[in-house]
Coordinates of C-alpha atoms and ligand atoms in Angstrom, one line a residue:
X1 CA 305.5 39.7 44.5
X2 CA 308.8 39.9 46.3
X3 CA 309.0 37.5 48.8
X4 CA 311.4 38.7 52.0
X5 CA 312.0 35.4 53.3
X6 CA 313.7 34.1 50.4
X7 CA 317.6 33.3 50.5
X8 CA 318.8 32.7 47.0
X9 CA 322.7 30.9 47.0
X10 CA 325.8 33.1 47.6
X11 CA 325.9 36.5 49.1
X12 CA 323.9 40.0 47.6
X13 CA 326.5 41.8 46.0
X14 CA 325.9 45.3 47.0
X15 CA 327.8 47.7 44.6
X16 CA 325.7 50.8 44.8
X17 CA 327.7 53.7 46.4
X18 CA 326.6 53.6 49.7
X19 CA 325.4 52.1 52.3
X20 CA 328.3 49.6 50.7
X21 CA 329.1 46.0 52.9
X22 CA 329.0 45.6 56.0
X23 CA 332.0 43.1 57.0
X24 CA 331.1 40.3 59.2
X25 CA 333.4 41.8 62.1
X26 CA 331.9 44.9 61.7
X27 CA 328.6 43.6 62.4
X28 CA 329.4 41.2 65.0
X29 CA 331.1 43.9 67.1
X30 CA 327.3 45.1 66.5
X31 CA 325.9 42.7 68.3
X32 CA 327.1 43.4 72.0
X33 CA 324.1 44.1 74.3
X34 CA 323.2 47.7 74.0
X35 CA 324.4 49.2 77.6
X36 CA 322.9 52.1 79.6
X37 CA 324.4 55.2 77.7
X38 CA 324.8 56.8 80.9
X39 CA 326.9 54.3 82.7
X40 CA 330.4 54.6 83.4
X41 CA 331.2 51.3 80.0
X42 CA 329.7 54.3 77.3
X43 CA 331.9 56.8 78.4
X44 CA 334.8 54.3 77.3
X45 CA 333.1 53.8 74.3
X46 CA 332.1 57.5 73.5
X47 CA 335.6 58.8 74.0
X48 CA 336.9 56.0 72.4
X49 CA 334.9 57.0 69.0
X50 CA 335.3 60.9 69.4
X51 CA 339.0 60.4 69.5
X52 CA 339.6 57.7 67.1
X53 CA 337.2 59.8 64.2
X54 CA 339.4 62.7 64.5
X55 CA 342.3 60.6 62.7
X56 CA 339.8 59.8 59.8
X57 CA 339.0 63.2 59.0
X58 CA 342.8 64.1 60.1
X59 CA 341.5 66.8 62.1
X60 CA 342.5 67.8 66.2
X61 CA 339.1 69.6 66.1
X62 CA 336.0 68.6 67.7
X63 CA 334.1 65.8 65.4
X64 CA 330.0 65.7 66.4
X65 CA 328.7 62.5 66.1
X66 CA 324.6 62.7 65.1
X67 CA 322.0 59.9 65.6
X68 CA 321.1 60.4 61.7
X69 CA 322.0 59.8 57.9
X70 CA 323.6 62.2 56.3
X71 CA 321.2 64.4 55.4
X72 CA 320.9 65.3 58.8
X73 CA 324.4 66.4 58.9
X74 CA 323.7 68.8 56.3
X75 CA 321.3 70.6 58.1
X76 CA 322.8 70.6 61.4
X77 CA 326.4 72.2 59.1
X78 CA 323.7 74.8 57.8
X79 CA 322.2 75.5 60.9
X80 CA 324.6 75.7 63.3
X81 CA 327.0 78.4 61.6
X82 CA 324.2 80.7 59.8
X83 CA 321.2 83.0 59.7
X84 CA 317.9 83.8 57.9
X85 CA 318.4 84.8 54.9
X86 CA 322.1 84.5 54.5
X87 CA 323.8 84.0 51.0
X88 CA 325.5 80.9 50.5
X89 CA 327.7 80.1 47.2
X90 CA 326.9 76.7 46.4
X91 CA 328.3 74.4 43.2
X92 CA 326.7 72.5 40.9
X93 CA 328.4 68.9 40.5
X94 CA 325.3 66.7 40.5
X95 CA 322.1 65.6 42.2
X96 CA 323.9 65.6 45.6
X97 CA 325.1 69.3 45.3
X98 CA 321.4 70.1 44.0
X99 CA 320.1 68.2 46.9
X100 CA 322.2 70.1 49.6
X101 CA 321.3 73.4 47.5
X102 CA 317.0 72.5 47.9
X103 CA 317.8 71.9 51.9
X104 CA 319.1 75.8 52.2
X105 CA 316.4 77.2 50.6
X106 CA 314.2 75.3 52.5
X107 CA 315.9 76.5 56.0
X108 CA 315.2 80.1 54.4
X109 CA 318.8 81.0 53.4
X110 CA 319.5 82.3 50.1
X111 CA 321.9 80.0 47.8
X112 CA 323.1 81.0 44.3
X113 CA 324.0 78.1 42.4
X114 CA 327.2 78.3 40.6
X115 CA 327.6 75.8 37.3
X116 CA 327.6 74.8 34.2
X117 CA 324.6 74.2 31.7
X118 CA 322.7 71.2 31.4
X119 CA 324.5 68.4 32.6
X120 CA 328.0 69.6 31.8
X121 CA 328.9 70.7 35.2
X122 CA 327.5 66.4 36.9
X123 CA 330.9 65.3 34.5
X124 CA 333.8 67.5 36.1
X125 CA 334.6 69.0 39.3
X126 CA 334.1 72.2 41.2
X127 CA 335.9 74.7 39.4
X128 CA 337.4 77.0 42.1
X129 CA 338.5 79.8 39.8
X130 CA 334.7 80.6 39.1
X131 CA 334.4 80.6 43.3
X132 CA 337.5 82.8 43.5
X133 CA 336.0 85.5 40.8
X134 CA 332.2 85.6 42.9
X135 CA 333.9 86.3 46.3
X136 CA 336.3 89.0 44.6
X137 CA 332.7 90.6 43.6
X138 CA 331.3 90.0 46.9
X139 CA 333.2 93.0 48.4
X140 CA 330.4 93.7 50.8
X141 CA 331.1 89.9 52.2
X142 CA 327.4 88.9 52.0
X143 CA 328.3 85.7 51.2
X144 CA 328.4 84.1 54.2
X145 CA 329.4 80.3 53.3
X146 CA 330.6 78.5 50.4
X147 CA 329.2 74.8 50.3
X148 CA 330.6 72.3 48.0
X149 CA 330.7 68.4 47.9
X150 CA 333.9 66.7 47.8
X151 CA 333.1 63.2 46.4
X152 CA 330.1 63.4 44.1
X153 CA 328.1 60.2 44.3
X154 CA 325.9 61.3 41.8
X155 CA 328.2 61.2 39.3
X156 CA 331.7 59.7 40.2
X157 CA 333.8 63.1 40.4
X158 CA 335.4 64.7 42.9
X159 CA 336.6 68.0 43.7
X160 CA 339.9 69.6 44.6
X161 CA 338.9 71.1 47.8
X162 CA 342.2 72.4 48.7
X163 CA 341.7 75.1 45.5
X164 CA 338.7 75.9 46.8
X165 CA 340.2 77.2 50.5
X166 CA 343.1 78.4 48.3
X167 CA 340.7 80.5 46.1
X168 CA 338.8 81.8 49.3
X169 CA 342.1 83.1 50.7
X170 CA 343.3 84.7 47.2
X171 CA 340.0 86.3 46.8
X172 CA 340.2 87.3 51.1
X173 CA 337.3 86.8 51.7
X174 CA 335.6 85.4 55.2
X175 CA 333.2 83.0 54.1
X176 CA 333.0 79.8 55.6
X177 CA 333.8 76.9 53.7
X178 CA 331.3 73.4 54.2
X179 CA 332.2 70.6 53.0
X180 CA 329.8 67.0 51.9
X181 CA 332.3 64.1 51.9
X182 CA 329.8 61.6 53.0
X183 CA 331.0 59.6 50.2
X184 CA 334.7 60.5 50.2
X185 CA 335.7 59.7 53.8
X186 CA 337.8 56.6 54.7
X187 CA 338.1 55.9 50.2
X188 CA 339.3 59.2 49.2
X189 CA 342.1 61.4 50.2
X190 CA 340.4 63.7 53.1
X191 CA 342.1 66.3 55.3
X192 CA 339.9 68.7 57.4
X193 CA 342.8 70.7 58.8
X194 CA 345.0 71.1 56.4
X195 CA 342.4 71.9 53.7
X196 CA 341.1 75.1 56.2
X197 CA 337.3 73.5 56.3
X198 CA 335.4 74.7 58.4
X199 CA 332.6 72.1 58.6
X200 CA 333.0 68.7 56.6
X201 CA 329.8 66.0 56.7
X202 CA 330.3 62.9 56.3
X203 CA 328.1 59.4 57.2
X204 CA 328.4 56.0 58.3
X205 CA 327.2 53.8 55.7
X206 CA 329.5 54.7 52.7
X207 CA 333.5 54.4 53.2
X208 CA 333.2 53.9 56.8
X209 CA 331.6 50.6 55.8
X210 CA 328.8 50.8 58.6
X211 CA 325.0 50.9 58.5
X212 CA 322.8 53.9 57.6
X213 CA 322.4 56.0 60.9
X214 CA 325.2 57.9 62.0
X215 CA 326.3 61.5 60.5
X216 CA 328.9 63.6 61.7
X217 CA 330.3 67.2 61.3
X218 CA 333.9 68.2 62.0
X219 CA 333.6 71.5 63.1
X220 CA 336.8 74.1 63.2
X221 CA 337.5 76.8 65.3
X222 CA 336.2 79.5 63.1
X223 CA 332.4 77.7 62.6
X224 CA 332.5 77.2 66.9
X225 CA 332.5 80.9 66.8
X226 CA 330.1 81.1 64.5
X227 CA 327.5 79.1 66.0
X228 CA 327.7 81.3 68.6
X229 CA 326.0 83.9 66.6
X230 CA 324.2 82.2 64.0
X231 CA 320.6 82.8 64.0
X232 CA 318.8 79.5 62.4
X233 CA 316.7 77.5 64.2
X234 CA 318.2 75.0 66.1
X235 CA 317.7 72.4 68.9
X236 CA 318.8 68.8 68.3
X237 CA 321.2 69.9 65.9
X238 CA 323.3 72.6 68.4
X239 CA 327.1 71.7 68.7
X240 CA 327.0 73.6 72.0
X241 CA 325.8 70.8 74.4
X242 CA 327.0 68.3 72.2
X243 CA 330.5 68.9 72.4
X244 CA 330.5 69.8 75.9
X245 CA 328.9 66.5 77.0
X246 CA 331.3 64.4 75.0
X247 CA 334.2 66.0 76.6
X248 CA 333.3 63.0 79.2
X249 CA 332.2 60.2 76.2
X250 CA 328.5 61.0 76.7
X251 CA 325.4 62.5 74.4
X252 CA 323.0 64.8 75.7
X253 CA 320.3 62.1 74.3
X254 CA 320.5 58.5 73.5
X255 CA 323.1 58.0 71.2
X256 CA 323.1 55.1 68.3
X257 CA 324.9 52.4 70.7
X258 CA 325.6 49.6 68.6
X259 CA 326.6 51.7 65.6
X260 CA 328.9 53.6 68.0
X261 CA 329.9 49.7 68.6
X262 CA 330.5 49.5 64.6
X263 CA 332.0 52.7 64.7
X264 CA 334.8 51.6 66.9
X265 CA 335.4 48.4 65.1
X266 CA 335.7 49.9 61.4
X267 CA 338.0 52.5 62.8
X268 CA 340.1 50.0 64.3
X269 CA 340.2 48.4 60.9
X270 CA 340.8 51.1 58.6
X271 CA 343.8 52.2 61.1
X272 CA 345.1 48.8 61.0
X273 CA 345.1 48.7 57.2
X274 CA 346.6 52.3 57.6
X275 CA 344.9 55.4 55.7
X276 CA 346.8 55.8 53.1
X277 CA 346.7 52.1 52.2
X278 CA 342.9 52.5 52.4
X279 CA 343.0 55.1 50.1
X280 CA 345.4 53.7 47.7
X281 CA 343.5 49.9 47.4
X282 CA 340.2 52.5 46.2
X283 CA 342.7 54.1 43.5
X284 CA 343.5 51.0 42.2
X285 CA 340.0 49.1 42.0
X286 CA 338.8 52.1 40.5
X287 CA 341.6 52.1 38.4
X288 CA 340.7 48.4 37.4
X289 CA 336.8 49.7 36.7
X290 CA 337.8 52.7 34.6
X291 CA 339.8 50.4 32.6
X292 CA 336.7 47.8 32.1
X293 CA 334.4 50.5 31.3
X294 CA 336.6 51.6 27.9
X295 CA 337.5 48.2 27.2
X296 CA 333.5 48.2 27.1
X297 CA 333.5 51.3 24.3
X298 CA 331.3 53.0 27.3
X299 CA 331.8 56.7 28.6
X300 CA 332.6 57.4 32.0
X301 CA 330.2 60.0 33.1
X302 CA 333.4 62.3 34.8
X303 CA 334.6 64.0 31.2
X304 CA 338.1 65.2 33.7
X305 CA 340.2 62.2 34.5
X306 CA 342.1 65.0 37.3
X307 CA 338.5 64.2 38.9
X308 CA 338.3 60.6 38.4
X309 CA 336.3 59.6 42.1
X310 CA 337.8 56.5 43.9
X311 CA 334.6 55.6 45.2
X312 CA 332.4 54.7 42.4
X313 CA 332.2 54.7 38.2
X314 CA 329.4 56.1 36.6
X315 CA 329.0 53.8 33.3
X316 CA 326.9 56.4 30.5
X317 CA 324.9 54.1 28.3
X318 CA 324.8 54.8 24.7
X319 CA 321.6 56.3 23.1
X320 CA 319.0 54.5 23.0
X321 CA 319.6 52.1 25.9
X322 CA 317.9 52.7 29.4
X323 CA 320.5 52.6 32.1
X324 CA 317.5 51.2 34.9
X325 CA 316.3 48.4 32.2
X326 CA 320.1 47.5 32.3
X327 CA 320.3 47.3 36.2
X328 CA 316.9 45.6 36.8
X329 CA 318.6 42.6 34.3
X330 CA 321.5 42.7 36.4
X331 CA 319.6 42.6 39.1
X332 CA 317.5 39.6 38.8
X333 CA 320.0 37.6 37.2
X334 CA 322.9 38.5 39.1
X335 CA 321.5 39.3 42.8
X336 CA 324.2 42.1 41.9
X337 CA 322.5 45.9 43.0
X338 CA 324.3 49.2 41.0
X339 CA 323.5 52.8 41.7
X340 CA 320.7 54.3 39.5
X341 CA 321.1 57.5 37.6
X342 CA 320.0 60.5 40.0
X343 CA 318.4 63.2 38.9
X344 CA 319.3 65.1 35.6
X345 CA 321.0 61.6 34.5
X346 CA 318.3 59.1 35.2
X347 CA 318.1 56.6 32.8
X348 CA 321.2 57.5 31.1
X349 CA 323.8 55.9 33.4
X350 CA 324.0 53.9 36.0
X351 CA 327.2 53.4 39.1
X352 CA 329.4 50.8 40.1
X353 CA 330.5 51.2 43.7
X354 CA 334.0 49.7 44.3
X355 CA 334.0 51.6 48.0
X356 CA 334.7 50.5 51.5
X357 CA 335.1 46.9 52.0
X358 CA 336.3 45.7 48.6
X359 CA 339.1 44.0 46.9
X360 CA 340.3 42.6 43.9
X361 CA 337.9 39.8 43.5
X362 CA 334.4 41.7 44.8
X363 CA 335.4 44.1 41.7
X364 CA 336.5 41.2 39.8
X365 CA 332.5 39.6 40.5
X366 CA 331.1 42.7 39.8
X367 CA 332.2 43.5 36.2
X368 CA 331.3 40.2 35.5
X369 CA 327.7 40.8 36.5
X370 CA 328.3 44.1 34.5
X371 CA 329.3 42.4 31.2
X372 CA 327.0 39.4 31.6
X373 CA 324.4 41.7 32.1
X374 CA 325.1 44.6 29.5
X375 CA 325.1 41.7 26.8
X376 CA 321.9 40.5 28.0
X377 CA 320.5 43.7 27.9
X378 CA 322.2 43.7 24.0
X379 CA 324.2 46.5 24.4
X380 CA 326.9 46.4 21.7
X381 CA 330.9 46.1 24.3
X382 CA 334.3 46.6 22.1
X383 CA 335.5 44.4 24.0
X384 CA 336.2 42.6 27.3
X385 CA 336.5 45.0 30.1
X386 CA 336.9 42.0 32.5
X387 CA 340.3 41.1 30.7
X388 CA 341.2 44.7 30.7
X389 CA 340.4 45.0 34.5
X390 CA 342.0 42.0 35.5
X391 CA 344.8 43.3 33.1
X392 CA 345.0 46.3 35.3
X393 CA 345.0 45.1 38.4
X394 CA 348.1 42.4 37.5
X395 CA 349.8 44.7 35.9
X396 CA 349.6 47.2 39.5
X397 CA 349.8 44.1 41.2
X398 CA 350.1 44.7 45.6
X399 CA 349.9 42.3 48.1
X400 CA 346.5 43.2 50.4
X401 CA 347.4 43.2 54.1
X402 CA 346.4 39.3 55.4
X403 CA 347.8 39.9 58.7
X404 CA 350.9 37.4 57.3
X405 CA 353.9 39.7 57.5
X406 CA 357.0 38.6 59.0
Ligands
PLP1 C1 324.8 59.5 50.5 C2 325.0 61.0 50.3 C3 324.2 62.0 50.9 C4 323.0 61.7 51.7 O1 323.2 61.0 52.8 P1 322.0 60.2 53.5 O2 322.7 59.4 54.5 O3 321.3 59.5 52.5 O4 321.1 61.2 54.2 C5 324.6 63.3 50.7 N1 325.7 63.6 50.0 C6 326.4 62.7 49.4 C7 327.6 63.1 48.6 C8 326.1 61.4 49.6 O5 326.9 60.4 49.0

């Protein structure tokens, strides 16, 4: 029996991919009374987040902010820019992709999967030249979206998004381009604008380093007009009243207060820290894990190092080993949680998050946990991927921002 009042010594160490930590100031900026979401304080607050989010996604475009994970997100990107029955070309990268691709079917549009067989498309990225040659056979333009996700958390891959615009405009076609980067934003390189995306998701509890329960779609130009038309059911989801009502910092229901709290807090930190500092610190810690994880003699599950993901490492185990039995040791000896295979992997790997609030010495912990735990488990390592981590991350040694510069 699990017993939720028990306290074991130290902190949980929380390296799934997503929700990721909370830091302490992000929670105690949490804890301020929740206040009357139509009084004149939330409209400080509101505008406050609506203008500071743009700078995450890099976009000047209107950012919806959505009391919901973000699977909502999803739907409201579906069903705000399209109609009954509508062809969408989606890509397989993982269980994510495959995830997004069951939600469109469900809404009654009509999404043909593009991929590779088996599991060889959940180890590389979205290929864009395959895109490119299906909207150059599209000449009718029935296509009327192309959906892909940008950081797979499935499997530790991302995709160049850029090539995919790129390979929409070479093949001139009008399809809208929707992008998942609930796991990429605020870890990986993200630009809505310059990229050309029409609608990117993203949610609160991965890089963003808040708790499950906000979503949010940046929405261009192009899908405003399109909502406008767009025939699919929609009601809480509509951008319409949305946007219009946070023109003045306010929701046309109650919004999450105290995550809109959080919200403000990790955006003043991740500004502070600067964006491209942000995103460099997750290049090198995943650097540092790659490094432990073939010091190990263990496969990374992305086969495209282009691709590598920032965010989190899946770890393949060799035949013969279960990758859950593996966690659940880690688990209960460690405290230590890791992401579980999804999908057409389970079993066969498991993920190390190394996203949001993490530095050299969380990553540090957590490949010890690994390595204690995969020799428990009697897995047979090369070597020390500790040493080779710590090896790494010496040998690209930086100074984190303490706040002590001249
Ligand atoms: C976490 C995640 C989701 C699902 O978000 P929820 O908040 O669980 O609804 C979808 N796509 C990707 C890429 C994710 O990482």
């Amino acid at each position: 029996m699990l017993k939720l009042d028990f306290h074991p010594a130290g902190r949980h160490f929380l390296q799934i991919p997503g929700p990721s930590p909370v830091p302490d100031r992000i929670l105690r900026a949490m804890s301020l009374p929740t206040i009357d979401h139509r009084g004149p304080e939330f409209g400080v607050l509101g505008l406050k987040v609506l203008e500071g989010i743009r700078k995450i996604f890099k976009t000047t475009q209107p950012v919806v902010i959505y009391p919901a994970s973000g699977t909502g997100a999803w739907e409201a990107a579906l069903t705000n820019t399209l109609s009954p029955g509508d062809a969408v070309l989606m890509y397989e990268t993982g269980h994510f992709a495959t995830l997004w691709k069951k939600m469109a079917e469900n809404l009654g549009l009509k999404p043909e999967f593009l991929g590779l067989p088996g599991t060889e498309g959940w180890r590389r990225g979205v290929q864009a030249d395959r895109i490119e040659a299906r909207l150059r056979a599209d000449a009718g333009h029935t296509i009327k979206a192309v959906c892909v996700v940008h950081n797979e958390t499935s499997t530790g891959v991302t995709s160049d998004i850029a090539a995919v615009r790129r390979a929409i405009d070479a093949a001139g076609h009008p399809a809208l381009l929707l992008v998942d980067t609930i796991s990429g934003l605020a870890s990986a390189d993200y630009r809505h604008d310059e990229w050309g995306v029409d609608v990117t998701v993203s949610g609160s509890q991965k890089g963003l380093m808040l708790p499950p329960g906000i979503s949010f779609n940046a929405v261009s130009p192009k899908a405003l007009e399109a909502s406008k038309t767009a025939k699919l059911p929609r009601s809480f989801w509509g951008w319409g009243e949305i946007i219009e009502m946070n023109k003045q910092g306010y929701w046309p229901y109650t919004p999450s207060t105290n995550l809109l709290y959080g919200l403000a807090e990790a955006i003043d930190m991740i500004l502070a820290e600067g964006l491209e500092n942000v995103f460099a610190r997750h290049q090198r810690l995943a650097g540092a894990c790659r490094a432990a994880v073939t010091a190990w003699g263990l496969d990374i599950q992305c086969a495209d190092p282009a691709v590598y993901s920032p965010v989190l490492t899946g770890v393949m185990m060799p035949e013969g080993i279960d990758a859950d039995a593996v966690r659940k040791l880690i688990y209960e000896h460690f405290d230590m949680s890791l992401g579980t295979g999804l999908g057409k992997v389970k079993g066969r790997m498991f993920r190390i998050g190394h996203l949001g609030d993490c530095n050299d010495l969380t990553l540090m912990a957590t490949l010890s946990g690994c390595e204690m735990g995969l020799r428990l488990a009697g897995v047979k390592l090369a070597g020390s991927g500790v040493v080779a981590a710590m090896d790494h991350l010496t040998r690209h040694a930086v100074k984190p921002a303490l706040g002590m510069a001249a």
